Coordinates of C-alpha atoms and ligand atoms in Angstrom, one line a residue:
M41 CA 141.8 172.3 139.7
I42 CA 140.5 168.8 140.3
R43 CA 142.2 167.0 143.2
D44 CA 140.9 163.5 142.8
P45 CA 138.9 162.8 139.7
D46 CA 137.3 159.5 141.1
T47 CA 136.0 161.1 144.3
L48 CA 134.7 164.1 142.3
T49 CA 133.0 162.0 139.7
A50 CA 131.3 159.9 142.5
F51 CA 130.1 163.2 144.2
L52 CA 128.9 164.7 140.9
D53 CA 126.9 161.5 140.2
S54 CA 125.3 161.7 143.6
V55 CA 124.4 165.3 143.2
R56 CA 123.0 164.6 139.7
R57 CA 120.9 161.8 141.1
F58 CA 119.7 163.9 144.0
V59 CA 118.7 166.7 141.7
K60 CA 116.8 164.3 139.3
E61 CA 115.2 162.1 141.9
R62 CA 114.5 164.4 144.8
L63 CA 114.6 168.1 143.7
V64 CA 113.0 168.1 140.2
P65 CA 109.9 166.2 141.5
A66 CA 109.5 168.7 144.3
E67 CA 109.8 171.9 142.1
N68 CA 106.0 172.5 141.9
T69 CA 105.4 171.9 145.6
V70 CA 108.2 174.4 146.5
A71 CA 106.7 176.9 144.1
E72 CA 103.2 176.5 145.5
T73 CA 104.1 176.4 149.2
D74 CA 107.1 178.8 149.1
E75 CA 108.9 176.4 151.4
I76 CA 111.6 173.7 150.9
P77 CA 110.4 170.5 152.6
D78 CA 112.3 169.6 155.8
D79 CA 113.3 166.2 154.6
I80 CA 115.0 167.7 151.5
V81 CA 116.9 170.2 153.7
A82 CA 118.0 167.3 155.9
D83 CA 119.2 165.4 152.9
M84 CA 121.1 168.4 151.6
K85 CA 122.9 168.7 154.9
A86 CA 123.7 165.0 154.9
M87 CA 125.2 165.2 151.4
G88 CA 127.6 167.9 152.6
L89 CA 126.1 170.6 150.4
F90 CA 126.3 173.3 153.1
G91 CA 130.0 172.6 153.5
L92 CA 131.1 172.4 149.9
T93 CA 133.6 175.2 150.2
V94 CA 134.7 174.9 153.8
P95 CA 138.1 173.2 154.1
E96 CA 138.1 169.5 155.2
S97 CA 139.9 170.5 158.4
Y98 CA 136.8 172.3 159.5
G99 CA 134.4 169.5 158.5
G100 CA 133.6 170.6 154.9
L101 CA 134.4 169.1 151.5
G102 CA 137.0 171.8 150.7
L103 CA 136.1 171.9 147.0
T104 CA 138.4 173.9 144.7
M105 CA 136.7 176.6 142.6
E106 CA 136.7 174.3 139.5
E107 CA 135.1 171.5 141.5
E108 CA 132.6 173.9 142.9
A109 CA 131.7 175.1 139.4
L110 CA 131.1 171.5 138.2
V111 CA 128.8 170.8 141.2
M112 CA 126.9 174.0 140.5
F113 CA 126.4 173.0 136.8
E114 CA 124.5 170.0 138.3
M115 CA 122.7 171.9 141.0
G116 CA 121.6 174.5 138.4
R117 CA 119.4 171.8 136.7
T118 CA 116.5 172.5 139.0
S119 CA 114.7 175.4 140.6
P120 CA 117.3 178.0 141.8
A121 CA 115.6 178.2 145.2
F122 CA 117.2 174.9 146.2
R123 CA 120.7 176.3 145.6
S124 CA 119.8 179.5 147.3
L125 CA 119.1 177.6 150.6
F126 CA 122.8 176.6 151.0
G127 CA 124.3 179.2 148.5
T128 CA 124.8 181.9 151.1
T129 CA 126.4 179.5 153.5
V130 CA 128.9 178.0 151.0
G131 CA 129.4 181.4 149.4
I132 CA 128.9 185.0 150.4
G133 CA 128.0 184.3 154.0
S134 CA 131.0 182.2 154.9
Q135 CA 133.8 183.2 152.6
G136 CA 134.6 186.4 154.4
I137 CA 135.4 184.3 157.5
L138 CA 137.3 181.8 155.5
I139 CA 139.3 184.3 153.4
D140 CA 140.0 187.0 156.0
G141 CA 138.9 185.6 159.4
T142 CA 141.3 185.1 162.3
P143 CA 142.1 181.4 163.3
A144 CA 139.8 181.7 166.3
Q145 CA 136.9 182.9 164.1
K146 CA 137.4 180.1 161.7
D147 CA 137.6 177.5 164.5
K148 CA 134.4 178.8 166.1
Y149 CA 132.2 179.2 163.1
L150 CA 133.3 177.2 160.1
P151 CA 132.5 173.7 161.5
M152 CA 128.9 174.8 162.3
L153 CA 128.5 176.3 158.8
A154 CA 130.0 173.2 157.1
S155 CA 127.4 170.9 158.8
G156 CA 124.5 173.2 158.0
E157 CA 123.9 173.7 161.8
L158 CA 124.3 177.4 161.1
I159 CA 123.0 179.2 158.0
A160 CA 125.1 182.2 157.0
S161 CA 123.8 185.4 155.3
F162 CA 125.7 188.2 153.8
A163 CA 124.5 191.7 154.8
L164 CA 125.9 194.4 152.5
T165 CA 123.0 196.0 150.7
E166 CA 121.0 198.8 152.3
P167 CA 117.9 200.9 151.3
E168 CA 120.2 203.7 150.1
A169 CA 123.3 201.6 149.2
G170 CA 122.9 199.0 146.4
S171 CA 125.3 199.2 143.5
D172 CA 127.1 201.9 145.4
A173 CA 127.7 199.5 148.3
A174 CA 130.8 201.5 149.6
S175 CA 128.4 204.3 150.6
L176 CA 126.7 202.1 153.2
R177 CA 125.4 203.9 156.3
T178 CA 125.1 201.2 158.9
T179 CA 127.5 202.2 161.7
A180 CA 129.5 200.1 164.1
R181 CA 130.8 202.3 167.0
R182 CA 133.5 200.9 169.3
E183 CA 132.6 200.9 173.0
G184 CA 135.0 199.0 175.2
D185 CA 135.2 195.4 174.0
H186 CA 132.1 195.7 171.8
Y187 CA 130.8 197.5 168.7
I188 CA 127.4 199.1 168.8
V189 CA 125.7 198.5 165.4
N190 CA 122.9 200.6 164.0
G191 CA 121.3 200.5 160.5
T192 CA 119.1 198.6 158.1
K193 CA 120.2 195.9 155.6
R194 CA 117.9 195.2 152.6
F195 CA 117.1 192.1 150.5
I196 CA 119.2 189.8 152.6
T197 CA 119.0 186.2 151.3
N198 CA 118.2 183.6 153.9
A199 CA 117.8 186.3 156.6
P200 CA 114.8 184.5 158.1
L201 CA 116.8 181.3 158.6
A202 CA 120.3 182.7 159.3
G203 CA 122.2 181.8 162.4
L204 CA 124.9 184.4 161.6
F205 CA 125.4 187.4 159.4
T206 CA 128.5 188.6 157.7
L207 CA 127.8 192.2 158.2
M208 CA 129.5 195.2 156.5
A209 CA 129.3 198.4 158.7
R210 CA 131.0 201.7 158.9
T211 CA 133.5 201.9 161.7
D212 CA 135.1 205.2 160.6
P213 CA 132.4 207.9 160.2
S214 CA 135.0 210.4 158.9
N215 CA 135.7 208.1 156.0
K216 CA 132.6 207.9 153.8
G217 CA 134.1 205.5 151.3
A218 CA 135.2 201.9 151.2
G219 CA 138.1 202.5 153.6
G220 CA 135.7 203.3 156.5
V221 CA 133.9 199.9 156.3
S222 CA 134.6 196.9 158.5
A223 CA 133.2 193.3 158.3
F224 CA 131.7 191.6 161.4
I225 CA 130.3 188.2 162.3
V226 CA 127.0 188.8 164.0
E227 CA 125.2 185.9 165.6
R228 CA 121.4 185.9 165.2
G229 CA 120.7 185.8 168.9
T230 CA 122.5 189.1 169.6
P231 CA 120.0 191.5 171.2
G232 CA 119.0 194.4 168.9
I233 CA 118.5 192.4 165.7
T234 CA 115.0 192.4 164.0
I235 CA 114.3 190.4 160.8
G236 CA 111.7 192.1 158.6
K237 CA 108.8 190.3 156.8
P238 CA 110.0 188.1 153.9
D239 CA 109.9 190.1 150.6
K240 CA 107.4 189.2 148.0
K241 CA 109.5 188.4 145.0
M242 CA 109.1 187.9 141.2
G243 CA 110.4 184.3 141.4
Q244 CA 112.6 181.8 143.3
R245 CA 109.7 180.9 145.6
G246 CA 111.1 178.8 148.4
A247 CA 114.1 181.2 148.8
H248 CA 113.5 184.1 151.1
T249 CA 115.0 187.6 151.5
A250 CA 114.2 190.2 154.2
D251 CA 115.4 193.4 155.8
V252 CA 117.7 193.0 158.8
I253 CA 117.5 195.9 161.3
F254 CA 120.2 196.6 163.8
E255 CA 119.3 198.8 166.8
N256 CA 122.0 199.3 169.3
C257 CA 123.1 195.8 168.6
R258 CA 126.2 194.9 170.7
V259 CA 128.6 192.8 168.7
P260 CA 131.8 191.5 170.5
A261 CA 135.0 193.2 169.2
A262 CA 136.3 189.7 168.8
N263 CA 133.9 189.3 165.9
L264 CA 135.5 192.0 163.7
I265 CA 136.6 189.8 160.8
G266 CA 140.4 189.6 160.7
G267 CA 140.6 191.8 163.8
K268 CA 141.4 194.9 161.8
E269 CA 139.1 197.8 161.0
G270 CA 138.7 199.3 157.5
M271 CA 139.2 196.0 155.7
G272 CA 135.5 195.1 155.4
F273 CA 134.9 196.4 151.9
K274 CA 137.9 194.6 150.5
T275 CA 136.6 191.4 152.2
A276 CA 133.2 191.9 150.7
M277 CA 134.7 192.3 147.2
K278 CA 136.9 189.2 147.5
V279 CA 133.7 187.3 148.6
L280 CA 131.7 188.6 145.7
E281 CA 134.4 187.9 143.1
K282 CA 134.3 184.2 144.0
G283 CA 130.5 184.4 144.2
R284 CA 130.3 185.7 140.6
I285 CA 132.0 182.5 139.3
H286 CA 129.6 180.4 141.4
I287 CA 126.5 182.3 140.0
A288 CA 127.8 182.0 136.4
A289 CA 128.1 178.2 136.9
I290 CA 124.5 178.1 138.3
C291 CA 123.3 180.1 135.2
V292 CA 124.9 177.4 133.0
G293 CA 123.1 174.6 134.8
V294 CA 119.7 176.3 134.7
A295 CA 120.1 177.2 131.0
E296 CA 121.1 173.6 130.2
R297 CA 117.9 172.4 132.0
M298 CA 115.7 174.9 130.2
L299 CA 117.3 174.0 126.8
E300 CA 116.8 170.3 127.4
D301 CA 113.1 170.8 128.2
A302 CA 112.7 173.1 125.2
L303 CA 114.4 170.5 122.9
A304 CA 112.2 167.7 124.2
Y305 CA 109.1 169.8 123.7
A306 CA 110.1 170.8 120.2
M307 CA 110.7 167.2 119.2
E308 CA 107.3 166.2 120.5
R309 CA 105.0 169.1 119.6
K310 CA 103.7 168.9 116.0
Q311 CA 102.4 171.7 113.9
F312 CA 101.8 171.8 110.1
G313 CA 102.1 168.0 110.3
Q314 CA 105.6 167.8 111.7
P315 CA 107.5 168.3 114.9
I316 CA 108.3 172.0 115.4
A317 CA 112.0 171.0 115.9
E318 CA 112.1 170.4 112.2
F319 CA 111.4 174.1 111.5
Q320 CA 114.6 175.9 110.8
L321 CA 113.5 179.0 112.7
V322 CA 113.0 176.9 115.8
Q323 CA 116.3 175.2 115.2
A324 CA 118.0 178.6 115.2
M325 CA 116.7 179.3 118.7
L326 CA 118.0 175.9 119.8
A327 CA 121.3 176.3 118.2
D328 CA 121.9 179.9 119.4
S329 CA 121.1 178.7 123.0
K330 CA 123.4 175.7 122.7
M331 CA 126.2 177.9 121.5
E332 CA 125.8 180.4 124.3
V333 CA 125.5 177.8 127.1
Y334 CA 128.7 176.2 125.8
A335 CA 130.5 179.5 125.8
A336 CA 129.3 180.3 129.4
R337 CA 130.4 176.8 130.5
C338 CA 133.9 177.3 129.1
M339 CA 134.2 180.8 130.6
A340 CA 133.1 179.5 134.1
I341 CA 135.6 176.7 134.0
D342 CA 138.4 178.9 132.8
A343 CA 137.8 181.5 135.4
A344 CA 137.6 178.9 138.1
R345 CA 140.8 177.2 137.0
R346 CA 142.6 180.6 137.0
R347 CA 141.4 181.4 140.5
D348 CA 142.6 178.0 141.7
N349 CA 146.0 178.8 140.2
G350 CA 146.1 182.0 142.3
E351 CA 145.6 184.4 139.5
N352 CA 143.7 187.7 140.0
V353 CA 140.3 186.9 138.4
S354 CA 138.5 190.2 139.0
T355 CA 137.9 190.7 135.3
E356 CA 137.2 187.1 134.4
A357 CA 134.8 186.6 137.3
S358 CA 132.8 189.7 136.1
C359 CA 133.0 188.6 132.5
C360 CA 131.6 185.2 133.5
K361 CA 128.8 186.5 135.6
L362 CA 127.8 189.1 133.1
F363 CA 127.8 186.7 130.1
A364 CA 126.3 183.7 131.9
S365 CA 123.4 185.6 133.6
E366 CA 122.5 187.5 130.4
M367 CA 122.8 184.3 128.4
C368 CA 120.5 182.5 130.9
G369 CA 117.9 185.3 130.4
R370 CA 118.1 184.8 126.6
V371 CA 117.8 181.1 126.8
A372 CA 114.8 181.4 129.2
D373 CA 113.2 183.8 126.7
R374 CA 113.8 181.4 123.8
A375 CA 112.5 178.4 125.8
V376 CA 109.2 180.2 126.5
Q377 CA 109.0 181.0 122.7
I378 CA 109.6 177.4 121.8
F379 CA 106.9 176.3 124.2
G380 CA 104.5 178.8 122.7
G381 CA 101.3 179.4 124.7
S382 CA 102.3 176.4 126.9
G383 CA 105.4 178.4 127.8
Y384 CA 103.4 181.3 129.1
V385 CA 101.1 179.3 131.3
A386 CA 102.3 177.5 134.4
D387 CA 101.9 173.9 133.3
H388 CA 105.5 173.1 132.1
G389 CA 107.4 175.2 134.6
I390 CA 109.1 177.2 131.9
E391 CA 107.5 180.5 132.9
R392 CA 108.7 179.8 136.5
F393 CA 112.3 179.4 135.3
Y394 CA 111.9 182.6 133.2
R395 CA 111.0 184.5 136.4
D396 CA 113.5 182.7 138.6
V397 CA 116.5 183.5 136.4
R398 CA 115.8 187.2 136.1
L399 CA 117.5 187.6 139.5
F400 CA 120.9 186.5 138.2
R401 CA 121.3 189.7 136.3
I402 CA 120.6 191.8 139.4
Y403 CA 122.3 190.4 142.5
E404 CA 125.9 190.0 143.4
G405 CA 126.5 193.1 141.1
T406 CA 124.1 194.0 138.3
S407 CA 125.1 193.5 134.7
Q408 CA 125.9 197.2 134.5
I409 CA 128.2 196.9 137.6
Q410 CA 130.0 194.0 135.9
Q411 CA 130.5 196.1 132.8
L412 CA 132.1 198.8 135.0
V413 CA 134.4 196.4 136.8
I414 CA 135.6 194.9 133.5
A415 CA 136.2 198.3 131.8
R416 CA 137.8 199.8 134.9
N417 CA 140.2 196.9 135.1
M418 CA 141.0 197.2 131.4
I419 CA 141.8 200.9 131.8
R420 CA 143.9 200.4 134.9
E421 CA 145.9 197.6 133.3
A422 CA 146.5 199.7 130.2
D423 CA 147.7 202.6 132.3
H424 CA 150.6 200.5 133.8
Ligands
LIG703 C1 116.3 188.4 145.7 C2 117.5 189.2 146.0 C3 118.4 188.7 146.9 C4 119.5 189.5 147.3 N1 120.4 189.0 148.2 C5 121.3 189.8 148.8 C6 122.1 189.4 149.9 O1 122.0 188.2 150.3 N2 123.0 190.3 150.5 C7 123.1 191.5 150.0 O2 123.9 192.3 150.6 N3 122.3 192.0 149.0 C8 121.4 191.2 148.4 N4 120.7 191.6 147.3 C9 120.8 193.0 146.9 C10 121.4 193.1 145.5 O3 122.8 192.7 145.5 C11 121.1 194.5 145.0 O4 119.7 194.6 144.7 C12 121.9 194.8 143.7 O5 123.3 194.9 144.0 C13 121.4 196.2 143.1 O6 121.3 197.2 144.0 P1 119.9 198.0 144.1 O7 118.8 197.0 144.1 O8 120.0 199.0 145.1 O9 119.8 198.7 142.7 P2 120.5 200.1 142.3 O10 121.9 200.1 142.7 O11 119.6 201.2 142.7 O12 120.5 200.0 140.7 C14 119.3 200.3 139.9 C15 119.8 200.3 138.5 O13 120.7 201.3 138.2 C16 121.9 200.7 137.6 N5 123.1 201.4 138.1 C17 123.4 201.7 139.4 N6 124.6 202.3 139.4 C18 125.1 202.4 138.2 C19 126.3 202.9 137.5 N7 127.3 203.4 138.2 N8 126.4 202.8 136.2 C20 125.4 202.2 135.4 N9 124.2 201.8 136.0 C21 124.1 201.8 137.3 C22 121.9 199.3 138.1 O14 122.7 198.5 137.2 C23 120.4 199.0 138.0 O15 120.1 198.7 136.7 C24 119.6 190.8 146.9 C25 118.7 191.3 146.0 C26 117.6 190.6 145.6 C27 116.6 191.2 144.7

């Protein structure tokens, strides 16, 4: 759903310009230094990128899912690390509070998230609980008006920067499944939190993940999201469902960028006396990529519109994330092929994108988990 086409077009234009003029030229520096420069972070905050999804009443831009997808198509056209910096705050880190939080929780935290004053992380994964997230072992034991949290969370994006964590922990030790899990808002300054060393990753330099360790960490009971125990896994799944459309849209943007770079190279690079773009075998790689990017774009927009219309999009969100992330991997692979040896060495940035996009098939539910979600939904619906 697009609320006001003129305002959205103006915003999309400014994001497109920002990506082209500020982010693309900084890609190599970010990859070399593993840091996003402070002035770029400040500009991102000033543009409202940290508040894209927070309602206007809390100081954000309140984008609909369709509008968010269109913005992510633009943001995807550069190194994914830039998106990652605000991605957890507009997505998985804040949406639990927005979707299921109490009015007091929303009033307290959403304005600080929208301005970028607080960066939010989403802490679900553990060393022994990845795809099987419902088996998580981190505990939150009620003691008076606090919960005592113990456990380790793994691969938490933006943990080194986060001002708050949306944490999933087990409040009912007798229930080992999803129903024993609750969601909490945990402020970084709470005693008992240690952030591990940033992980050394395959790609997306400039974006950081780390372990978050909770040792007798006392979280106020008022920070139980929604004020009700046992709802945390459901909250996490609602958050991830929306996140999957967001990731699909980013995959479309990055794939479009890689394809554009590959096309420009193919039209310029000459072999056998002619541009390699004239060779039909190269054209096949270009055409297959174009077709797949277009399909993923249509899927992301359709799922976003359906979500805006209030439909249950569990299946569509997983279809989008599965197809778009796998498509992005195939386009990256073809782009490296079109660049030939130059695609394998670091000069053109294509090998960097190839490594960067590998993550999209893994986080927010691996491709296999998306397949399971889709097939389980199909079977459940056929049973009724
Ligand atoms: C850079 C990065 C950032 C991340 N950011 C966050 C974050 O901010 N917050 C957070 O909570 N988590 C985060 N994660 C964690 C991420 O979501 C998990 O890594 C992912 O869900 C997979 O879990 P796992 O690594 O434990 O793999 P596993 O679950 O051990 O899976 C290993 C393999 O087995 C397959 N598999 C597992 N179960 C099944 C099954 N039932 N059927 C078929 N195949 C199966 C998987 O598909 C995969 O191929 C991040 C991870 C990375 C690498």
